[in-house]
mmCIF file of C-alpha atoms in Angstrom:
data_model
loop_
_atom_site.group_PDB
_atom_site.id
_atom_site.type_symbol
_atom_site.label_atom_id
_atom_site.label_comp_id
_atom_site.label_asym_id
_atom_site.label_seq_id
_atom_site.Cartn_x
_atom_site.Cartn_y
_atom_site.Cartn_z
ATOM 1 C CA MET A 1 24.900 -11.748 16.753
ATOM 2 C CA SER A 2 21.371 -12.973 17.386
ATOM 3 C CA PHE A 3 18.325 -12.849 15.158
ATOM 4 C CA VAL A 4 15.093 -11.412 16.456
ATOM 5 C CA GLY A 5 11.988 -9.981 14.870
ATOM 6 C CA PRO A 6 11.192 -8.988 11.286
ATOM 7 C CA LEU A 7 13.375 -8.088 8.305
ATOM 8 C CA GLY A 8 16.358 -10.039 9.637
ATOM 9 C CA LEU A 9 17.002 -7.453 12.364
ATOM 10 C CA SER A 10 20.006 -8.495 14.440
ATOM 11 C CA VAL A 11 20.286 -7.599 18.118
ATOM 12 C CA ARG A 12 23.830 -7.800 19.461
ATOM 13 C CA ASP A 13 23.009 -7.276 23.138
ATOM 14 C CA ARG A 14 21.957 -10.340 25.135
ATOM 15 C CA THR A 15 19.835 -8.447 27.657
ATOM 16 C CA LEU A 16 17.951 -6.592 24.914
ATOM 17 C CA GLU A 17 17.511 -9.811 22.949
ATOM 18 C CA ALA A 18 16.101 -11.624 26.005
ATOM 19 C CA ASP A 19 13.795 -8.681 26.795
ATOM 20 C CA THR A 20 12.547 -8.471 23.213
ATOM 21 C CA GLN A 21 11.989 -12.205 22.810
ATOM 22 C CA ALA A 22 10.122 -12.364 26.130
ATOM 23 C CA GLY A 23 8.061 -9.344 25.078
ATOM 24 C CA LEU A 24 7.146 -10.839 21.698
ATOM 25 C CA THR A 25 6.153 -14.126 23.382
ATOM 26 C CA ALA A 26 3.907 -12.175 25.773
ATOM 27 C CA VAL A 27 2.411 -10.251 22.818
ATOM 28 C CA GLU A 28 1.642 -13.544 21.044
ATOM 29 C CA GLU A 29 -0.137 -14.838 24.154
ATOM 30 C CA GLY A 30 -1.986 -11.523 24.441
ATOM 31 C CA LEU A 31 -3.152 -11.735 20.820
ATOM 32 C CA LEU A 32 -4.547 -15.249 21.316
ATOM 33 C CA GLU A 33 -6.278 -14.182 24.546
ATOM 34 C CA ALA A 34 -7.760 -11.049 22.927
ATOM 35 C CA THR A 35 -9.156 -13.025 19.975
ATOM 36 C CA LYS A 36 -11.032 -15.584 22.098
ATOM 37 C CA SER A 37 -14.813 -15.483 22.102
ATOM 38 C CA ASP A 38 -17.554 -17.498 23.819
ATOM 39 C CA VAL A 39 -18.639 -18.323 20.258
ATOM 40 C CA PRO A 40 -16.158 -20.889 18.822
ATOM 41 C CA PHE A 41 -16.762 -19.750 15.228
ATOM 42 C CA ILE A 42 -15.784 -16.161 16.118
ATOM 43 C CA THR A 43 -12.619 -17.426 17.837
ATOM 44 C CA GLU A 44 -11.705 -19.427 14.730
ATOM 45 C CA ALA A 45 -12.242 -16.472 12.380
ATOM 46 C CA ALA A 46 -10.533 -13.942 14.688
ATOM 47 C CA GLN A 47 -7.488 -16.166 15.239
ATOM 48 C CA HIS A 48 -7.207 -17.065 11.548
ATOM 49 C CA LEU A 49 -4.572 -14.404 10.764
ATOM 50 C CA VAL A 50 -3.007 -14.414 14.249
ATOM 51 C CA ARG A 51 -2.105 -18.089 13.816
ATOM 52 C CA ALA A 52 -0.912 -17.503 10.230
ATOM 53 C CA GLY A 53 1.990 -15.549 11.735
ATOM 54 C CA GLY A 54 3.428 -12.321 10.390
ATOM 55 C CA LYS A 55 6.397 -10.044 10.941
ATOM 56 C CA ARG A 56 5.031 -8.491 14.193
ATOM 57 C CA PHE A 57 6.883 -5.358 13.092
ATOM 58 C CA ARG A 58 4.659 -2.984 15.076
ATOM 59 C CA PRO A 59 4.869 -4.858 18.417
ATOM 60 C CA LEU A 60 8.649 -5.096 17.981
ATOM 61 C CA LEU A 61 8.824 -1.313 17.612
ATOM 62 C CA VAL A 62 6.709 -0.855 20.773
ATOM 63 C CA LEU A 63 9.116 -3.105 22.699
ATOM 64 C CA LEU A 64 12.259 -1.365 21.403
ATOM 65 C CA ALA A 65 10.812 2.102 22.117
ATOM 66 C CA ALA A 66 9.992 0.965 25.665
ATOM 67 C CA GLN A 67 13.712 0.451 26.292
ATOM 68 C CA PHE A 68 14.054 4.234 26.781
ATOM 69 C CA GLY A 69 12.001 3.983 29.989
ATOM 70 C CA ASP A 70 10.977 0.934 31.993
ATOM 71 C CA PRO A 71 10.583 -1.852 29.394
ATOM 72 C CA HIS A 72 8.693 -3.975 31.938
ATOM 73 C CA ALA A 73 6.078 -1.307 32.745
ATOM 74 C CA PRO A 74 2.563 -2.847 32.803
ATOM 75 C CA GLY A 75 1.209 -0.970 29.762
ATOM 76 C CA VAL A 76 3.967 -1.952 27.304
ATOM 77 C CA VAL A 77 2.820 -5.430 26.210
ATOM 78 C CA PRO A 78 -0.931 -4.540 26.128
ATOM 79 C CA SER A 79 -0.196 -1.508 23.902
ATOM 80 C CA ALA A 80 1.839 -3.767 21.577
ATOM 81 C CA VAL A 81 -1.147 -6.131 21.418
ATOM 82 C CA VAL A 82 -3.408 -3.145 20.578
ATOM 83 C CA VAL A 83 -1.325 -1.982 17.592
ATOM 84 C CA GLU A 84 -1.083 -5.514 16.175
ATOM 85 C CA LEU A 85 -4.825 -6.167 16.652
ATOM 86 C CA THR A 86 -5.574 -2.895 14.856
ATOM 87 C CA HIS A 87 -3.219 -3.867 12.028
ATOM 88 C CA LEU A 88 -4.792 -7.343 11.747
ATOM 89 C CA ALA A 89 -8.290 -5.832 11.678
ATOM 90 C CA THR A 90 -7.318 -3.628 8.723
ATOM 91 C CA LEU A 91 -6.011 -6.714 6.870
ATOM 92 C CA TYR A 92 -9.438 -8.405 7.080
ATOM 93 C CA HIS A 93 -11.028 -5.259 5.642
ATOM 94 C CA ASP A 94 -8.289 -4.767 3.013
ATOM 95 C CA ASP A 95 -8.736 -8.319 1.725
ATOM 96 C CA VAL A 96 -12.450 -7.709 1.185
ATOM 97 C CA MET A 97 -11.767 -4.428 -0.641
ATOM 98 C CA ASP A 98 -8.996 -5.968 -2.773
ATOM 99 C CA GLU A 99 -10.838 -9.280 -3.269
ATOM 100 C CA ALA A 100 -7.622 -10.968 -2.125
ATOM 101 C CA GLU A 101 -7.527 -14.756 -2.060
ATOM 102 C CA VAL A 102 -4.408 -15.381 0.024
ATOM 103 C CA ARG A 103 -2.978 -13.658 3.093
ATOM 104 C CA ARG A 104 0.187 -14.793 4.904
ATOM 105 C CA GLY A 105 0.207 -18.074 3.003
ATOM 106 C CA VAL A 106 -3.349 -19.086 3.990
ATOM 107 C CA SER A 107 -6.743 -18.519 2.374
ATOM 108 C CA SER A 108 -8.009 -15.028 3.202
ATOM 109 C CA ALA A 109 -10.982 -14.844 5.572
ATOM 110 C CA ASN A 110 -13.227 -13.496 2.800
ATOM 111 C CA VAL A 111 -12.477 -16.519 0.594
ATOM 112 C CA ARG A 112 -12.969 -18.934 3.477
ATOM 113 C CA TRP A 113 -16.103 -17.471 5.092
ATOM 114 C CA GLY A 114 -17.328 -14.708 2.754
ATOM 115 C CA ASN A 115 -17.089 -10.910 2.809
ATOM 116 C CA SER A 116 -19.622 -10.323 5.583
ATOM 117 C CA VAL A 117 -17.824 -12.542 8.086
ATOM 118 C CA ALA A 118 -14.440 -11.027 7.132
ATOM 119 C CA VAL A 119 -15.692 -7.443 7.670
ATOM 120 C CA LEU A 120 -17.398 -8.320 10.962
ATOM 121 C CA THR A 121 -14.297 -10.168 12.193
ATOM 122 C CA GLY A 122 -12.236 -7.051 11.489
ATOM 123 C CA ASP A 123 -14.796 -5.067 13.521
ATOM 124 C CA PHE A 124 -14.542 -7.636 16.340
ATOM 125 C CA LEU A 125 -10.754 -7.129 16.461
ATOM 126 C CA PHE A 126 -11.176 -3.335 16.616
ATOM 127 C CA ALA A 127 -13.609 -3.824 19.511
ATOM 128 C CA ARG A 128 -11.126 -6.008 21.382
ATOM 129 C CA ALA A 129 -8.337 -3.465 20.806
ATOM 130 C CA SER A 130 -10.609 -0.735 22.230
ATOM 131 C CA HIS A 131 -11.347 -2.907 25.261
ATOM 132 C CA ILE A 132 -7.612 -3.222 26.049
ATOM 133 C CA LEU A 133 -7.081 0.505 25.403
ATOM 134 C CA ALA A 134 -9.726 1.433 27.973
ATOM 135 C CA ASP A 135 -7.433 0.001 30.681
ATOM 136 C CA LEU A 136 -4.463 2.033 29.370
ATOM 137 C CA GLY A 137 -6.114 5.387 30.024
ATOM 138 C CA PRO A 138 -7.884 8.200 28.116
ATOM 139 C CA GLU A 139 -4.664 9.519 26.523
ATOM 140 C CA ALA A 140 -3.976 6.112 24.922
ATOM 141 C CA VAL A 141 -7.594 5.954 23.685
ATOM 142 C CA ARG A 142 -7.272 9.435 22.121
ATOM 143 C CA ILE A 143 -3.938 8.625 20.420
ATOM 144 C CA GLN A 144 -5.322 5.397 18.963
ATOM 145 C CA ALA A 145 -8.514 7.132 17.791
ATOM 146 C CA GLU A 146 -6.506 9.822 15.970
ATOM 147 C CA ALA A 147 -4.286 7.190 14.325
ATOM 148 C CA PHE A 148 -7.328 5.155 13.302
ATOM 149 C CA GLU A 149 -8.919 8.237 11.767
ATOM 150 C CA ARG A 150 -5.725 8.841 9.746
ATOM 151 C CA LEU A 151 -5.637 5.195 8.709
ATOM 152 C CA VAL A 152 -9.226 5.227 7.447
ATOM 153 C CA THR A 153 -8.691 8.613 5.747
ATOM 154 C CA GLY A 154 -5.686 7.141 3.909
ATOM 155 C CA GLN A 155 -7.782 4.188 2.782
ATOM 156 C CA ILE A 156 -10.584 6.489 1.543
ATOM 157 C CA LEU A 157 -8.085 8.728 -0.286
ATOM 158 C CA GLU A 158 -6.645 5.652 -1.994
ATOM 159 C CA THR A 159 -10.108 4.528 -3.080
ATOM 160 C CA ALA A 160 -11.142 8.021 -4.266
ATOM 161 C CA GLY A 161 -7.877 8.721 -6.122
ATOM 162 C CA PRO A 162 -6.192 12.141 -6.482
ATOM 163 C CA ARG A 163 -8.481 15.109 -7.050
ATOM 164 C CA ASP A 164 -8.111 17.041 -10.330
ATOM 165 C CA GLY A 165 -4.797 18.850 -10.567
ATOM 166 C CA ARG A 166 -3.239 17.013 -7.609
ATOM 167 C CA ASP A 167 0.166 15.425 -8.216
ATOM 168 C CA PRO A 168 -0.486 11.627 -8.144
ATOM 169 C CA VAL A 169 2.866 10.974 -6.420
ATOM 170 C CA GLU A 170 2.106 13.469 -3.622
ATOM 171 C CA HIS A 171 -1.365 11.964 -3.253
ATOM 172 C CA TYR A 172 0.098 8.472 -3.031
ATOM 173 C CA LEU A 173 2.614 9.468 -0.337
ATOM 174 C CA ASP A 174 -0.261 11.031 1.648
ATOM 175 C CA VAL A 175 -2.178 7.758 1.351
ATOM 176 C CA LEU A 176 0.805 5.790 2.677
ATOM 177 C CA ALA A 177 1.348 8.212 5.566
ATOM 178 C CA GLY A 178 -2.231 7.522 6.637
ATOM 179 C CA LYS A 179 -2.511 3.819 5.856
ATOM 180 C CA THR A 180 0.893 2.715 7.143
ATOM 181 C CA GLY A 181 2.804 5.589 8.746
ATOM 182 C CA SER A 182 0.100 6.421 11.315
ATOM 183 C CA LEU A 183 0.021 3.063 13.093
ATOM 184 C CA ILE A 184 3.799 2.569 13.037
ATOM 185 C CA ALA A 185 4.176 6.091 14.498
ATOM 186 C CA VAL A 186 1.778 5.065 17.287
ATOM 187 C CA SER A 187 3.874 1.935 17.914
ATOM 188 C CA GLY A 188 6.922 4.096 18.681
ATOM 189 C CA ARG A 189 4.796 6.511 20.688
ATOM 190 C CA PHE A 190 3.050 3.867 22.819
ATOM 191 C CA GLY A 191 6.301 2.050 23.624
ATOM 192 C CA ALA A 192 8.015 5.208 24.851
ATOM 193 C CA MET A 193 4.906 6.575 26.569
ATOM 194 C CA MET A 194 3.934 3.361 28.404
ATOM 195 C CA SER A 195 7.504 2.914 29.639
ATOM 196 C CA GLY A 196 7.444 6.380 31.205
ATOM 197 C CA ALA A 197 10.145 7.782 28.894
ATOM 198 C CA ASP A 198 10.725 11.533 28.774
ATOM 199 C CA GLU A 199 8.245 13.513 26.613
ATOM 200 C CA SER A 200 11.026 14.552 24.195
ATOM 201 C CA ILE A 201 11.855 10.845 23.624
ATOM 202 C CA VAL A 202 8.164 10.053 23.041
ATOM 203 C CA SER A 203 8.108 12.769 20.350
ATOM 204 C CA ILE A 204 11.319 11.514 18.693
ATOM 205 C CA LEU A 205 10.100 7.909 18.512
ATOM 206 C CA THR A 206 6.702 8.989 17.130
ATOM 207 C CA GLN A 207 8.379 10.895 14.274
ATOM 208 C CA TYR A 208 10.839 8.061 13.727
ATOM 209 C CA GLY A 209 7.953 5.564 13.450
ATOM 210 C CA GLU A 210 6.122 7.708 10.890
ATOM 211 C CA ARG A 211 9.142 7.860 8.579
ATOM 212 C CA LEU A 212 10.103 4.243 9.115
ATOM 213 C CA GLY A 213 6.515 3.258 8.239
ATOM 214 C CA MET A 214 6.767 5.131 4.953
ATOM 215 C CA ALA A 215 10.106 3.486 4.120
ATOM 216 C CA PHE A 216 8.709 0.073 5.066
ATOM 217 C CA GLN A 217 5.713 0.407 2.714
ATOM 218 C CA LEU A 218 7.757 1.889 -0.142
ATOM 219 C CA ALA A 219 10.222 -1.003 0.175
ATOM 220 C CA ASP A 220 7.215 -3.293 -0.359
ATOM 221 C CA ASP A 221 6.397 -1.390 -3.566
ATOM 222 C CA VAL A 222 9.924 -1.963 -4.849
ATOM 223 C CA LEU A 223 9.935 -5.619 -3.738
ATOM 224 C CA ASP A 224 6.661 -6.306 -5.544
ATOM 225 C CA ILE A 225 8.477 -5.604 -8.795
ATOM 226 C CA ALA A 226 12.143 -6.319 -8.120
ATOM 227 C CA SER A 227 12.118 -9.574 -6.152
ATOM 228 C CA ASP A 228 11.367 -13.137 -7.041
ATOM 229 C CA SER A 229 8.884 -14.998 -4.820
ATOM 230 C CA HIS A 230 11.712 -16.871 -3.074
ATOM 231 C CA GLU A 231 13.161 -13.600 -1.760
ATOM 232 C CA SER A 232 9.979 -11.796 -0.723
ATOM 233 C CA GLY A 233 7.741 -14.690 0.273
ATOM 234 C CA LYS A 234 4.987 -13.396 -1.984
ATOM 235 C CA THR A 235 4.249 -13.585 -5.688
ATOM 236 C CA PRO A 236 5.927 -10.735 -7.624
ATOM 237 C CA GLY A 237 3.538 -8.354 -9.353
ATOM 238 C CA THR A 238 0.702 -8.894 -6.836
ATOM 239 C CA ASP A 239 -0.001 -5.144 -6.670
ATOM 240 C CA LEU A 240 0.219 -4.851 -10.460
ATOM 241 C CA ARG A 241 -2.191 -7.737 -10.938
ATOM 242 C CA GLU A 242 -4.658 -6.065 -8.570
ATOM 243 C CA GLY A 243 -4.366 -2.760 -10.447
ATOM 244 C CA VAL A 244 -2.678 -0.920 -7.547
ATOM 245 C CA ALA A 245 -0.595 1.976 -8.901
ATOM 246 C CA THR A 246 2.434 1.920 -6.593
ATOM 247 C CA LEU A 247 5.276 4.471 -6.649
ATOM 248 C CA PRO A 248 7.311 2.862 -9.498
ATOM 249 C CA VAL A 249 4.170 2.771 -11.681
ATOM 250 C CA LEU A 250 3.371 6.420 -10.905
ATOM 251 C CA TYR A 251 6.933 7.391 -11.857
ATOM 252 C CA VAL A 252 6.596 5.505 -15.182
ATOM 253 C CA ARG A 253 3.410 7.465 -15.952
ATOM 254 C CA GLU A 254 5.094 10.730 -14.917
ATOM 255 C CA ARG A 255 8.033 10.060 -17.245
ATOM 256 C CA ALA A 256 5.744 9.064 -20.126
ATOM 257 C CA GLU A 257 3.921 12.365 -19.769
ATOM 258 C CA ALA A 258 7.095 14.426 -19.412
ATOM 259 C CA THR A 259 9.152 12.836 -22.216
ATOM 260 C CA GLY A 260 6.475 11.480 -24.545
ATOM 261 C CA SER A 261 8.744 8.445 -25.044
ATOM 262 C CA ALA A 262 7.067 5.789 -27.209
ATOM 263 C CA GLU A 263 8.547 3.035 -25.028
ATOM 264 C CA ASP A 264 7.159 4.591 -21.821
ATOM 265 C CA ARG A 265 3.747 5.127 -23.402
ATOM 266 C CA GLU A 266 3.689 1.492 -24.509
ATOM 267 C CA LEU A 267 4.558 0.386 -20.972
ATOM 268 C CA CYS A 268 1.731 2.572 -19.607
ATOM 269 C CA GLU A 269 -0.686 0.879 -22.008
ATOM 270 C CA LEU A 270 0.485 -2.541 -20.826
ATOM 271 C CA LEU A 271 0.046 -1.450 -17.205
ATOM 272 C CA ALA A 272 -3.490 -0.270 -17.931
ATOM 273 C CA GLY A 273 -4.394 -3.627 -19.520
ATOM 274 C CA ASP A 274 -5.434 -6.956 -18.030
ATOM 275 C CA LEU A 275 -2.520 -8.145 -15.902
ATOM 276 C CA THR A 276 -4.254 -11.288 -14.712
ATOM 277 C CA ASP A 277 -2.675 -12.801 -17.838
ATOM 278 C CA ASP A 278 0.614 -14.393 -16.691
ATOM 279 C CA ALA A 279 2.535 -13.727 -19.905
ATOM 280 C CA ARG A 280 1.491 -10.071 -19.964
ATOM 281 C CA LEU A 281 2.398 -9.654 -16.273
ATOM 282 C CA ALA A 282 5.815 -11.246 -16.847
ATOM 283 C CA GLU A 283 6.478 -8.809 -19.705
ATOM 284 C CA VAL A 284 5.472 -5.810 -17.570
ATOM 285 C CA LEU A 285 7.714 -7.000 -14.712
ATOM 286 C CA ARG A 286 10.642 -7.464 -17.112
ATOM 287 C CA ARG A 287 10.257 -3.918 -18.442
ATOM 288 C CA LEU A 288 9.738 -2.329 -15.020
ATOM 289 C CA ARG A 289 12.846 -4.021 -13.596
ATOM 290 C CA ALA A 290 14.928 -2.369 -16.297
ATOM 291 C CA HIS A 291 13.157 1.013 -16.033
ATOM 292 C CA PRO A 292 14.700 4.056 -14.251
ATOM 293 C CA ALA A 293 11.392 4.500 -12.363
ATOM 294 C CA LEU A 294 12.257 1.521 -10.154
ATOM 295 C CA GLU A 295 15.558 3.078 -9.083
ATOM 296 C CA GLN A 296 13.752 6.392 -8.544
ATOM 297 C CA ALA A 297 11.296 4.675 -6.158
ATOM 298 C CA ARG A 298 14.200 2.939 -4.431
ATOM 299 C CA ARG A 299 15.876 6.311 -3.797
ATOM 300 C CA VAL A 300 12.698 7.676 -2.163
ATOM 301 C CA THR A 301 12.595 4.575 0.088
ATOM 302 C CA VAL A 302 16.215 5.152 1.118
ATOM 303 C CA ARG A 303 15.462 8.841 1.776
ATOM 304 C CA TYR A 304 12.641 8.042 4.218
ATOM 305 C CA ALA A 305 14.789 5.426 5.987
ATOM 306 C CA ALA A 306 17.613 7.973 6.277
ATOM 307 C CA GLU A 307 15.179 10.545 7.713
ATOM 308 C CA ALA A 308 13.979 7.970 10.249
ATOM 309 C CA ARG A 309 17.556 7.212 11.241
ATOM 310 C CA SER A 310 18.467 10.894 11.600
ATOM 311 C CA MET A 311 15.504 11.373 13.987
ATOM 312 C CA LEU A 312 17.276 9.049 16.435
ATOM 313 C CA ALA A 313 20.384 11.266 16.762
ATOM 314 C CA PRO A 314 19.396 12.896 20.113
ATOM 315 C CA LEU A 315 18.645 9.530 21.793
ATOM 316 C CA PRO A 316 21.193 8.102 24.256
ATOM 317 C CA GLU A 317 23.628 5.608 22.719
ATOM 318 C CA GLY A 318 23.003 1.973 23.557
ATOM 319 C CA PRO A 319 21.650 -1.354 22.262
ATOM 320 C CA ALA A 320 18.065 -0.067 21.818
ATOM 321 C CA LYS A 321 19.148 2.871 19.663
ATOM 322 C CA ALA A 322 21.423 0.549 17.644
ATOM 323 C CA ALA A 323 18.480 -1.830 17.086
ATOM 324 C CA LEU A 324 16.251 1.037 15.873
ATOM 325 C CA GLU A 325 19.024 2.127 13.486
ATOM 326 C CA GLY A 326 19.270 -1.505 12.395
ATOM 327 C CA LEU A 327 15.589 -1.454 11.431
ATOM 328 C CA CYS A 328 16.303 1.482 9.080
ATOM 329 C CA ASP A 329 19.177 -0.440 7.509
ATOM 330 C CA ALA A 330 17.043 -3.587 7.211
ATOM 331 C CA VAL A 331 14.314 -1.685 5.354
ATOM 332 C CA VAL A 332 16.871 -0.236 2.925
ATOM 333 C CA HIS A 333 18.450 -3.667 2.416
ATOM 334 C CA ARG A 334 14.982 -5.060 1.691
ATOM 335 C CA ALA A 335 14.488 -2.505 -1.066
ATOM 336 C CA GLY A 336 17.826 -3.567 -2.595
#
């Protein structure tokens, strides 16, 4: 059993492992090439997060989806570079919006160079992604544009919050579908499409990616509360500290409203308070870990992963399908 890619995914087939590792190496080279500029300062800023590493979850999905056609087709690696560049660009913008100080274990670009440079560097990465897309044809450009529109819409919906009378949980799941599901769906779609796979397979892998993306993000919500920093690689309660109401928090509020429980109301008050205080944050984490809302959020994560897995049923059996199923299992395992 060999390790490759994010989330501890194991690939048991030597040919697939060699293909995937070679593909990821080519993607890494493509990312460094795409982030070079004639202006050294721009190169430094644009390569800041590339060099910090990351799971490369989206490029991995492109490469696995490409196994259902010709995995060595010329558009496969460039399309994997496009989805990762787009993802990286959104991280520069997210860090400005969230006033984040650390990203992938290094100082965020906004802390290092200021908000203006961080925003413009994100724009530079979008421009480079568009440049690569132009060589992949008008259909690829259209697909990416639609996904980008969904991504930005999700971000705006998150910022605006649910409109009056809208269920906050439904609103939140819509936000995630846009912010995370859209680009992971495109990863599955590009891989299958660029490899020349049958149209029905392209459709299956697009829908699989959408659901897997939801499960992936919801697992992060659970991890932010349930894990210690050693397990997750990030400080627990980061979302809470930043005032982000993730699914477990929304379920706590829902229960407080439905039951009127004094304990739940007290927890809601704590959540609404200043969680930059370490002692207060630790108390909130302790209570949330013991609260049924966390298990409720975990069940939703498992449901999306199961839906993603069931989408794969019509695909031909083989190492690539097993690896895609393994990603579903890895996401569930991550959420505990």
